Short mmCIF file of C-alpha atoms in Angstrom, two decimals:
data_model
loop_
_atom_site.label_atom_id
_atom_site.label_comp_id
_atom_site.label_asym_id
_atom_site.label_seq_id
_atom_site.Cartn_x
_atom_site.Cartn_y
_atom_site.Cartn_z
CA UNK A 1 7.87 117.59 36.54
CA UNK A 2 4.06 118.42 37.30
CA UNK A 3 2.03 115.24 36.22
CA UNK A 4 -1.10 116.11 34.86
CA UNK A 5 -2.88 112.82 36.00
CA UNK A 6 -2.79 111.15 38.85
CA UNK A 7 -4.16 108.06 40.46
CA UNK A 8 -7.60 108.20 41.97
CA UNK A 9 -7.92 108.12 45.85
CA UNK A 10 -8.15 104.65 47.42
CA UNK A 11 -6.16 103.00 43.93
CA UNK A 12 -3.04 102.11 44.06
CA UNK A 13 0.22 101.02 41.52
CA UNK A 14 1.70 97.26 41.59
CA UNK A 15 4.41 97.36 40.19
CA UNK A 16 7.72 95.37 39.22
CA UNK A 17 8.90 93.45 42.51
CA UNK A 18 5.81 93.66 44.41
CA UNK A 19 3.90 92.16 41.32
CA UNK A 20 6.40 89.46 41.37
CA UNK A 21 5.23 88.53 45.06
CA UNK A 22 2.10 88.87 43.65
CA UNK A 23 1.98 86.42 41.31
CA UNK A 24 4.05 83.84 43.17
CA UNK A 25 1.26 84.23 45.76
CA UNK A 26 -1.32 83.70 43.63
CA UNK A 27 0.40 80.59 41.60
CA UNK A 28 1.06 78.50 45.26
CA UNK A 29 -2.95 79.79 45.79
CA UNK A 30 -4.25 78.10 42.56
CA UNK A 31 -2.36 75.02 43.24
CA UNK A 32 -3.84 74.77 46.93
CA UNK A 33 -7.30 75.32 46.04
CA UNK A 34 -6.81 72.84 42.94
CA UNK A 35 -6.18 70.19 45.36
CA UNK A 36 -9.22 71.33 47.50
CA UNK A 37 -11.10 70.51 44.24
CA UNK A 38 -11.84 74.00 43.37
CA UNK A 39 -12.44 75.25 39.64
CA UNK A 40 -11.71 79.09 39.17
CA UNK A 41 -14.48 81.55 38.31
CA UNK A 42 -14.53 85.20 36.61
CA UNK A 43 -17.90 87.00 36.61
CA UNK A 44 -17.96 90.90 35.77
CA UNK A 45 -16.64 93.74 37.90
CA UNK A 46 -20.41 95.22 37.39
CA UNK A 47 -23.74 93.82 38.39
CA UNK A 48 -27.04 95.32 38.98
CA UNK A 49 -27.33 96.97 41.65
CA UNK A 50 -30.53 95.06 43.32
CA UNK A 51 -28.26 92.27 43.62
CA UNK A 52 -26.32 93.73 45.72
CA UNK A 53 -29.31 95.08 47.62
CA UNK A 54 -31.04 91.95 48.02
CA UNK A 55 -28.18 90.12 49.15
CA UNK A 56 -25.88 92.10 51.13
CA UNK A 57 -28.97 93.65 52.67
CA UNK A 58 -29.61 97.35 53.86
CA UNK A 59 -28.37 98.34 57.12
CA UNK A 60 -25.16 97.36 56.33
CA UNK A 61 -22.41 99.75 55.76
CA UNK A 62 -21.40 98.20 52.09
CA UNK A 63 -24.93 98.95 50.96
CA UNK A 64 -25.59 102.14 52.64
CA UNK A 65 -22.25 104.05 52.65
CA UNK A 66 -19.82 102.17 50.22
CA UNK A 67 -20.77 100.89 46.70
CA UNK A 68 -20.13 102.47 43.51
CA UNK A 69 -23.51 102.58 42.45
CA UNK A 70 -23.55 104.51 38.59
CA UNK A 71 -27.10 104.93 35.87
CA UNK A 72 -26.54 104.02 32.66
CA UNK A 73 -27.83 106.09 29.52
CA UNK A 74 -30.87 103.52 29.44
CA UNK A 75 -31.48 104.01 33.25
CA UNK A 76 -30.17 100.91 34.44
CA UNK A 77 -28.76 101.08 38.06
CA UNK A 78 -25.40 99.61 37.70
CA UNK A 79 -22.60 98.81 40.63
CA UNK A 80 -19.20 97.73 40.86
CA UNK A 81 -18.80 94.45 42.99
CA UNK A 82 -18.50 95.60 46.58
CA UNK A 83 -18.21 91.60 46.79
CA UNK A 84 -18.06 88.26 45.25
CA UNK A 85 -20.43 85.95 46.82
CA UNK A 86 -23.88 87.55 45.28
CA UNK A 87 -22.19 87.56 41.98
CA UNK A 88 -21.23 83.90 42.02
CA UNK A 89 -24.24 83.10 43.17
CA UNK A 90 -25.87 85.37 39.84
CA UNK A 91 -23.34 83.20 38.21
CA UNK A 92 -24.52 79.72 39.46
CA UNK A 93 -28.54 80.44 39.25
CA UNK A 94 -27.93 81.75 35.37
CA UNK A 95 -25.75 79.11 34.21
CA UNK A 96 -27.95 76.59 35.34
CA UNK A 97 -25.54 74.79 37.82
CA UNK A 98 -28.04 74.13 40.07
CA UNK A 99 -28.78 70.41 38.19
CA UNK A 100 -24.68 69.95 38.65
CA UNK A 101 -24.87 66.73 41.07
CA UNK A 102 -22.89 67.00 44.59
CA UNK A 103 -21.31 70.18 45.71
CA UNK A 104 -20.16 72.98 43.07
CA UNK A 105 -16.77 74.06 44.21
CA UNK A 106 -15.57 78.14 42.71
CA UNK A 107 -12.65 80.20 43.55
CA UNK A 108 -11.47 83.44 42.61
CA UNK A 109 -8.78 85.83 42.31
CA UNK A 110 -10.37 89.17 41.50
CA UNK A 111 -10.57 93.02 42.72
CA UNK A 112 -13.52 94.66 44.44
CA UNK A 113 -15.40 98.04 45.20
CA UNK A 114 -15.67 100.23 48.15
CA UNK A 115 -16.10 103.67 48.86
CA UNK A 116 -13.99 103.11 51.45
CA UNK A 117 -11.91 105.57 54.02
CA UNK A 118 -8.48 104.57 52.72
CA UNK A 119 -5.65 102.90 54.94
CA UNK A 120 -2.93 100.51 55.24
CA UNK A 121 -4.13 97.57 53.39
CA UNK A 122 -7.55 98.66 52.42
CA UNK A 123 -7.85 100.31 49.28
CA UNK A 124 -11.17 101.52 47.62
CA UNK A 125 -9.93 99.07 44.85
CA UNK A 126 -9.36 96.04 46.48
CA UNK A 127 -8.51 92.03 45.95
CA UNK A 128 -9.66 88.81 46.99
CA UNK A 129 -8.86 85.24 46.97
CA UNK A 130 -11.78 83.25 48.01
CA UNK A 131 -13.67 80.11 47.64
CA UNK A 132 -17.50 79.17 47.15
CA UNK A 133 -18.65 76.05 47.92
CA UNK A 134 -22.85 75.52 46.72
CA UNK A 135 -24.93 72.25 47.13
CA UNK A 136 -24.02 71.22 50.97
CA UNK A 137 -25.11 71.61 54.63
CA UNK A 138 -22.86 68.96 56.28
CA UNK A 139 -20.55 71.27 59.22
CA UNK A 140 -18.10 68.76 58.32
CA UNK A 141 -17.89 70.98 55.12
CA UNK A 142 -17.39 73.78 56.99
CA UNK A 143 -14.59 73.01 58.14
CA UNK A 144 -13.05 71.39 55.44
CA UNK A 145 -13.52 75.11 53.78
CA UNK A 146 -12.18 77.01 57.30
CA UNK A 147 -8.93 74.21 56.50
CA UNK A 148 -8.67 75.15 52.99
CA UNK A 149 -8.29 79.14 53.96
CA UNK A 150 -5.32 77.84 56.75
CA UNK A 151 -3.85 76.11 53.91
CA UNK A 152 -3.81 79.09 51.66
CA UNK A 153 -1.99 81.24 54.44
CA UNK A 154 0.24 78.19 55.24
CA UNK A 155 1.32 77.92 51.53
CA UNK A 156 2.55 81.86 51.23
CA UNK A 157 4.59 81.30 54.78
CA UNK A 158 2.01 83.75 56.46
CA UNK A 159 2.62 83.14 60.70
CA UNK A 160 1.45 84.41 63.71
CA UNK A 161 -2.37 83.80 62.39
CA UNK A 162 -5.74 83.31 64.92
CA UNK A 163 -8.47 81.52 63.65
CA UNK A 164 -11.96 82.36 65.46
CA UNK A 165 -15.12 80.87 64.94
CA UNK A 166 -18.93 81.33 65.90
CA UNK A 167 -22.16 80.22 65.34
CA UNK A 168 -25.24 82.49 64.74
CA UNK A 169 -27.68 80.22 64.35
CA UNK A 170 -30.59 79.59 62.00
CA UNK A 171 -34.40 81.07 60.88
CA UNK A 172 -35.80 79.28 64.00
CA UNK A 173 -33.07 79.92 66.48
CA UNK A 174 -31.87 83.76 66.13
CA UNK A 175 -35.26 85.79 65.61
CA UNK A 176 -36.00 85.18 69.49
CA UNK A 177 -32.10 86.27 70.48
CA UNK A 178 -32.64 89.25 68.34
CA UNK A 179 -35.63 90.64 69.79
CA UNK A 180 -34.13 90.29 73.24
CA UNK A 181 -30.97 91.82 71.89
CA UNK A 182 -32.90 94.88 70.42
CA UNK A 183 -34.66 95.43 73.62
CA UNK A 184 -31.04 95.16 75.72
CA UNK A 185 -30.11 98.06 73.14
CA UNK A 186 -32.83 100.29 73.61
CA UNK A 187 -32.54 99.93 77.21
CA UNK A 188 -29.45 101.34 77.25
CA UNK A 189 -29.85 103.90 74.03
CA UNK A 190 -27.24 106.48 75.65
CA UNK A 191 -23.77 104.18 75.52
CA UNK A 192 -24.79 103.39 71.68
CA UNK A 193 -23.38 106.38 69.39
CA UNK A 194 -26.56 108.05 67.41
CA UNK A 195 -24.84 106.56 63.65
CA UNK A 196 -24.99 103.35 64.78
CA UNK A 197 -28.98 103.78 66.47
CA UNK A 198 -30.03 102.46 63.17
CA UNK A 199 -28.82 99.31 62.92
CA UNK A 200 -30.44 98.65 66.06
CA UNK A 201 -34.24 98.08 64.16
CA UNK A 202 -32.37 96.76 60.45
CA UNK A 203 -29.83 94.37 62.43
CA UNK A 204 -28.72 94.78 65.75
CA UNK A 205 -25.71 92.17 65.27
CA UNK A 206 -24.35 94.38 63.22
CA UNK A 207 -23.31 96.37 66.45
CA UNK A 208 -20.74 93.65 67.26
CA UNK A 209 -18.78 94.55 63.89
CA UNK A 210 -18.91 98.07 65.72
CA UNK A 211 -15.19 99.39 66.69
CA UNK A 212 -16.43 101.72 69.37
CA UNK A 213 -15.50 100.91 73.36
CA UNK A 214 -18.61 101.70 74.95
CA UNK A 215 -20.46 99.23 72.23
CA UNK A 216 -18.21 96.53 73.23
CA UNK A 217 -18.41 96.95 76.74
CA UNK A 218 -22.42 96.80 76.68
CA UNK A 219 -22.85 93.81 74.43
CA UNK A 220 -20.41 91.87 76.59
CA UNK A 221 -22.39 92.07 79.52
CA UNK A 222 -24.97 90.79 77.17
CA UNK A 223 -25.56 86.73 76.57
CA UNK A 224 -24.10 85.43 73.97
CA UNK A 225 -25.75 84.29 70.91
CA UNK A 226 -24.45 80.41 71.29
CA UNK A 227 -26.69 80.45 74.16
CA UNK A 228 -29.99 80.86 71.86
CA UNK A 229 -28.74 78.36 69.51
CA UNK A 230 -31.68 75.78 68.84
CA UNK A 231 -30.30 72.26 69.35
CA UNK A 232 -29.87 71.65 65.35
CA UNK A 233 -27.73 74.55 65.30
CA UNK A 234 -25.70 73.50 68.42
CA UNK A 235 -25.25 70.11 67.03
CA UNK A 236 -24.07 71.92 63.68
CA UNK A 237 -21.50 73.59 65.62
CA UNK A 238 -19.92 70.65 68.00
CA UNK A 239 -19.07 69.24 64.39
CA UNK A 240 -17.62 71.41 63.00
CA UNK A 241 -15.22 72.09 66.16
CA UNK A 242 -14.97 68.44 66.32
CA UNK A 243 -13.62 67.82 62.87
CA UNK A 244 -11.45 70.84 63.30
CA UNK A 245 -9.99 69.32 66.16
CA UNK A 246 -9.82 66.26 63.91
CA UNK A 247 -7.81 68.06 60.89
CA UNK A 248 -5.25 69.44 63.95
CA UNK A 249 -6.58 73.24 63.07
CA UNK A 250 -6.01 75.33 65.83
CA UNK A 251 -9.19 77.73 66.98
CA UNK A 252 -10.76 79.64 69.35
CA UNK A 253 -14.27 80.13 69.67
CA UNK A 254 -15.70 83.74 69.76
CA UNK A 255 -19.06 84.35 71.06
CA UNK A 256 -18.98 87.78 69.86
CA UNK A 257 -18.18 87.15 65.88
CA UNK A 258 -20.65 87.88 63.93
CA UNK A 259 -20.15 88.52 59.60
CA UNK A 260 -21.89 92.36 58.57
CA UNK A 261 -23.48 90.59 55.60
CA UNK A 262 -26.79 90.02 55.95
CA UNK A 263 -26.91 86.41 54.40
CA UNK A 264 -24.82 84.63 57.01
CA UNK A 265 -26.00 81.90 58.97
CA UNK A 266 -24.81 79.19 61.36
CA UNK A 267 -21.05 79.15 61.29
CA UNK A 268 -19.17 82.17 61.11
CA UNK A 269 -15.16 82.62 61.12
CA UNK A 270 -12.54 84.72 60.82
CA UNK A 271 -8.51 84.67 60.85
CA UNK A 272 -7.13 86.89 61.91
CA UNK A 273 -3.37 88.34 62.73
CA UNK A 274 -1.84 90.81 65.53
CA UNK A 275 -0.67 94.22 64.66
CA UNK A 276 0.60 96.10 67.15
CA UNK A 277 -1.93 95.78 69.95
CA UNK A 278 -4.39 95.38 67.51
CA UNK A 279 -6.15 92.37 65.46
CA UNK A 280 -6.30 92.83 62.18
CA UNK A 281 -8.32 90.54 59.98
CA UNK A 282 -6.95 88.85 56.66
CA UNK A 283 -9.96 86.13 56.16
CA UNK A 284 -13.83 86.12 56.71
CA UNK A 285 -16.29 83.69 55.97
CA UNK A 286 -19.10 81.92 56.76
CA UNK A 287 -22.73 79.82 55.69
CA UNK A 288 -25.00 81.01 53.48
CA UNK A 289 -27.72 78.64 53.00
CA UNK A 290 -30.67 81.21 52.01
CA UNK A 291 -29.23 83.24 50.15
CA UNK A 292 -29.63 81.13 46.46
CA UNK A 293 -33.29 81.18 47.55
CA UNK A 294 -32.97 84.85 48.38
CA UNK A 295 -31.80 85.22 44.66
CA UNK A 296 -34.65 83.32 42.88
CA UNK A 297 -33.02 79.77 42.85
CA UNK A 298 -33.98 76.52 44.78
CA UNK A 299 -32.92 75.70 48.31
CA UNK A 300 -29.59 75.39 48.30
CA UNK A 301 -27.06 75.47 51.21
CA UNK A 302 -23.54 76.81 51.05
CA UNK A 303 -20.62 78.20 52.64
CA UNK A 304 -17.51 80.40 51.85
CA UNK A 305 -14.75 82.96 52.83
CA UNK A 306 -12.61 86.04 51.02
CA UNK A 307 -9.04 86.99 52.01
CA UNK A 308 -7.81 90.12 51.68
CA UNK A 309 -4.60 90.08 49.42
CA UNK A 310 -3.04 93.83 50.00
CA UNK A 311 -3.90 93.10 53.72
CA UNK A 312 -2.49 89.35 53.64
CA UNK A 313 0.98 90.93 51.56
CA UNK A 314 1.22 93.75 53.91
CA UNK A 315 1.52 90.84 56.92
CA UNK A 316 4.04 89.37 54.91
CA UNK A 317 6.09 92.01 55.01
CA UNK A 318 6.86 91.78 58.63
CA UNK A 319 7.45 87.73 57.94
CA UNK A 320 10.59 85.43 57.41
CA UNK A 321 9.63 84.40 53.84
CA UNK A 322 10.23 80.99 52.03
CA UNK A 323 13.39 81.76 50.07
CA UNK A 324 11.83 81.10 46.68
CA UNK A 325 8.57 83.01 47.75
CA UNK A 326 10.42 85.96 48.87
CA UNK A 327 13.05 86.54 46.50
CA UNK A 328 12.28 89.55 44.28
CA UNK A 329 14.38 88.01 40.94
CA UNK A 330 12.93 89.60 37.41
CA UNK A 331 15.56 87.50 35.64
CA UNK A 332 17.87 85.15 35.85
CA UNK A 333 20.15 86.39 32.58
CA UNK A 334 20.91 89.68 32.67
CA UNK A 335 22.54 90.79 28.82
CA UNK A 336 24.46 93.96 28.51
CA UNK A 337 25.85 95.31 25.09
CA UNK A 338 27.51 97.91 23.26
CA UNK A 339 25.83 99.02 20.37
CA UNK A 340 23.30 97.63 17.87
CA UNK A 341 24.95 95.52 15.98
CA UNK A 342 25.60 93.73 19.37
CA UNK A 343 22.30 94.24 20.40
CA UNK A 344 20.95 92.15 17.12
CA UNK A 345 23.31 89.69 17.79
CA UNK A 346 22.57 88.68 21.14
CA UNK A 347 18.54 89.10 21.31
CA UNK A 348 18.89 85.52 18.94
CA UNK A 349 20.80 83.61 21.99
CA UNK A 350 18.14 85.41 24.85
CA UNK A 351 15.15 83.99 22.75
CA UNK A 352 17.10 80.38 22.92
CA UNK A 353 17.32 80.93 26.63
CA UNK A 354 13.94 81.93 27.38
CA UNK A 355 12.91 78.30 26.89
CA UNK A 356 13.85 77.68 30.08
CA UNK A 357 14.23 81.15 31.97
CA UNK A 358 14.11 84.68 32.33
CA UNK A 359 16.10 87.09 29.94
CA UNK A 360 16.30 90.60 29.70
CA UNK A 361 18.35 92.03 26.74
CA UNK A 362 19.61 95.59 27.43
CA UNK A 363 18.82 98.51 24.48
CA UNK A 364 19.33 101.64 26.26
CA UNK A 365 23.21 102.05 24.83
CA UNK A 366 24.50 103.16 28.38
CA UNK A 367 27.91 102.30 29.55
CA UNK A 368 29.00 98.98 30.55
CA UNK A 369 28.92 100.07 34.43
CA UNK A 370 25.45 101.24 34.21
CA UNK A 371 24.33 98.20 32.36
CA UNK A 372 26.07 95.88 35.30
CA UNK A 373 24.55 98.15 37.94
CA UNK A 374 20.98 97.04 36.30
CA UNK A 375 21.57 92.93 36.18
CA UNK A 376 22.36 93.44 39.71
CA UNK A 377 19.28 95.49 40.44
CA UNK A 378 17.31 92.76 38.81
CA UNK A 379 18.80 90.23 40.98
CA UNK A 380 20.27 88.50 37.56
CA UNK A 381 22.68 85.40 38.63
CA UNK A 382 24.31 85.51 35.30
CA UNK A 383 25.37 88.57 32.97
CA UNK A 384 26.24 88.33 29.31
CA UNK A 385 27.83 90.70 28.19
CA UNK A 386 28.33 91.23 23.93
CA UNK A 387 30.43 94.00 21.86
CA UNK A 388 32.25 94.50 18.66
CA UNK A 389 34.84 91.48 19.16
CA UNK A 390 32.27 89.26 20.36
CA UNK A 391 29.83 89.74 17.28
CA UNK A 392 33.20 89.11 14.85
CA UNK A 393 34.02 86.01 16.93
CA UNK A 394 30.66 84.31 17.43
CA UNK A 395 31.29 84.43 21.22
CA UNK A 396 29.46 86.10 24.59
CA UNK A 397 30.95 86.80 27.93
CA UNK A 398 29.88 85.15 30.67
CA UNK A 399 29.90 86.44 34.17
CA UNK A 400 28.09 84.44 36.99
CA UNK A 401 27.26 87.55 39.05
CA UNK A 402 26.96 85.28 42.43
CA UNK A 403 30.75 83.93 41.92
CA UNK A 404 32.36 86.97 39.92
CA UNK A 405 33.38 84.22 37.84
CA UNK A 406 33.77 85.00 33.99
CA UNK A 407 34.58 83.75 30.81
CA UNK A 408 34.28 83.21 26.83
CA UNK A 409 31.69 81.06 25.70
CA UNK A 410 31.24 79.74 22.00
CA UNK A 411 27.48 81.08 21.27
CA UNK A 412 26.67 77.28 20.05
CA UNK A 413 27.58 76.17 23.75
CA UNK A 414 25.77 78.96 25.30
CA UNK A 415 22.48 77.31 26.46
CA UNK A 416 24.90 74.12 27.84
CA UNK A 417 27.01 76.05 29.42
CA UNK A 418 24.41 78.96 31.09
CA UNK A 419 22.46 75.12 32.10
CA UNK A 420 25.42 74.36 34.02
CA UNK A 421 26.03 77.58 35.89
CA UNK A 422 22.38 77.32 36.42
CA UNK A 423 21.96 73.46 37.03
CA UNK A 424 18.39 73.52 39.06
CA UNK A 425 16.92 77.09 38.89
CA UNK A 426 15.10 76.03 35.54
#
């Protein structure tokens, strides 16, 4: 068959199963970041586009190479979120939550927008879990937040997980380390490759996000940033390792991690996961206390982090899940028939059932064996199964598919008696 549409590069299908992970994922997320004290937000998939400018910043490869930047018929310059944090922060400023007392806590489970080269786990429509936390300097926050991203990861089973974290320091502290680092660069123009010469003037930390050998090797002989940390900022940091060490979280600290947004200061993190001989990262986050200033709003510190989902899911692939996380069940009661009239007759008992679980009534008329071969493809634990004689008698088969037991049931006993076969999955 030649399909005459076809998915866009960089998008993919969820489908069936994998949506079931999904959303399993997602429920044991809301419940952890409920307990964090997190309320959910939802802002549009479009903004303006000189939100995204002023925030993200140019120089960085989101704003220069990767947005989906449209004009409208009015010649507005629209975008599709390359990112959440600018948008809750557009969110927080225009719904006047800056006179909310204490800290404003936001999560969110929503897709994003990059021009992206496409790969394993990174789509050019992608999703995030991630949390927003406005109204607070205190590092003790900080990692309270880098705790509440372990705890996300610990709730879907994920293993095997590194979490890194940095300091970049402040206004006062990094403008000096910059300048030296720019010169360092310049100095040694011929090891940097000429796409990445640009950064060097816009932001020349953005050359530690850079994936090229040579680039490492030179800004490792270079000092690190913690070094040029101003003693606020290295105060800020021994607390928040402190209390980390406090909440039993186990870290490493990484000189050379930097975030390739332009509104991160102080602490930095990321957690990440081995691949192959590679590290792949799943989380990213960090303090941003100038960027609701940036945006028109008062001084405000705050902090956050984004997970990637397809990224996180594709690590738990290779994983021993939790048995009821893993498990790939679309129903529990599987209901074959033969014919209409049987069809009629049963959907009454499924919609009695689904008050307490998952029912799928077959209507495709196939045989018997076809019809088994599906509750067993749905990972069903119990299969009704309704004719002619059934319909006369006001009775259903029952099979429990994990025994191979089977037998008659009066359809007035039905919900008792699938209850009992079924005695703690509801």
């Amino acid at each position: 068959m030649k399909l005459r549409y076809r998915r866009l590069k960089g998008t993919r299908d969820i489908l069936l199963e994998e949506v079931e992970l999904w959303r399993r994922c997602e429920e044991r997320w809301c419940e952890v970041l409920g307990r964090y004290g997190y309320g959910e937000i939802r802002t549009p998939i479009i903004e303006p586009t000189d939100l995204f400018l002023r925030s993200v910043g140019q120089g960085t490869d989101i704003v220069d190479k990767e947005m989906y930047t449209f004009e409208t018929k009015g010649g507005e310059s629209l975008t599709l979120r390359p990112e959440m944090t600018a948008s809750v922060v557009r969110a927080y400023l225009e719904n006047g939550l800056t006179r909310q007392p204490g800290t404003v806590k936001f999560f969110y489970m929503a897709p994003m927008f990059r021009h992206d080269r496409p790969q394993a786990g990174r789509y050019r429509q992608f999703h995030q879990v991630g949390v927003e936390a406005l109204g607070s300097d205190s590092p003790v926050l900080d990692a309270e937040v880098i705790q509440t991203a372990v705890a996300l990861f610990d709730a879907v089973g994920a293993k095997g997980l590194t979490v890194q974290v940095n300091s970049i320091g402040c206004p006062q502290c990094r403008p000096a380390f910059l300048e030296e680092l720019k010169v360092f660069l310049k100095e040694n123009l011929e090891v940097v490759p000429e796409s990445m010469r640009g950064r060097i003037d816009i932001n020349p930390l953005r050359l530690y996000d850079a994936k090229d050998d040579g680039v490492i090797q030179l800004l490792s002989g270079f000092k690190p940033i913690t070094e040029a940390l101003c003693p606020d900022c290295r105060q800020h940091h021994e607390v928040v390792c402190r209390t980390l060490n406090n909440l039993n979280v186990p870290f490493v600290n990484n000189p050379a991690l930097v975030r390739g947004l332009d509104y991160y200061c102080r602490t930095t993190f990321e957690i990440t996961a081995r691949s192959g001989r590679k590290q792949s990262s799943l989380c990213g986050g960090g303090r941003y206390d100038y960027l609701v200033e940036q945006c028109g709003g008062p001084a405000t510190a705050a902090i956050g982090f984004s997970i990637g989902v397809e990224r996180t899911l594709l690590h738990l692939s290779d994983e021993t899940f939790d048995p009821q996380l893993s498990r790939q069940t679309l129903v529990e009661v599987y209901v074959s028939n033969m014919g209409t009239a049987a069809q009629e007759y049963a959907m009454g008992y499924a919609e009695d059932l689904r008050g307490l679980w998952r029912v799928e009534v077959d209507t495709t008329n196939r045989s018997l064996k076809a019809q088994a071969k599906s509750a067993h493809l749905r990972r069903a634990k119990i299969m009704l199964v309704v004719g002619e004689q059934e319909v006369q008698s006001g009775t259903l088969q029952l099979k429990n598919l994990e025994t191979g037991e089977q037998k008659q049931v009066v359809g007035k006993n039905l919900l008792a008696t699938v209850q009992e076969v079924l005695k703690g999955e509801c």
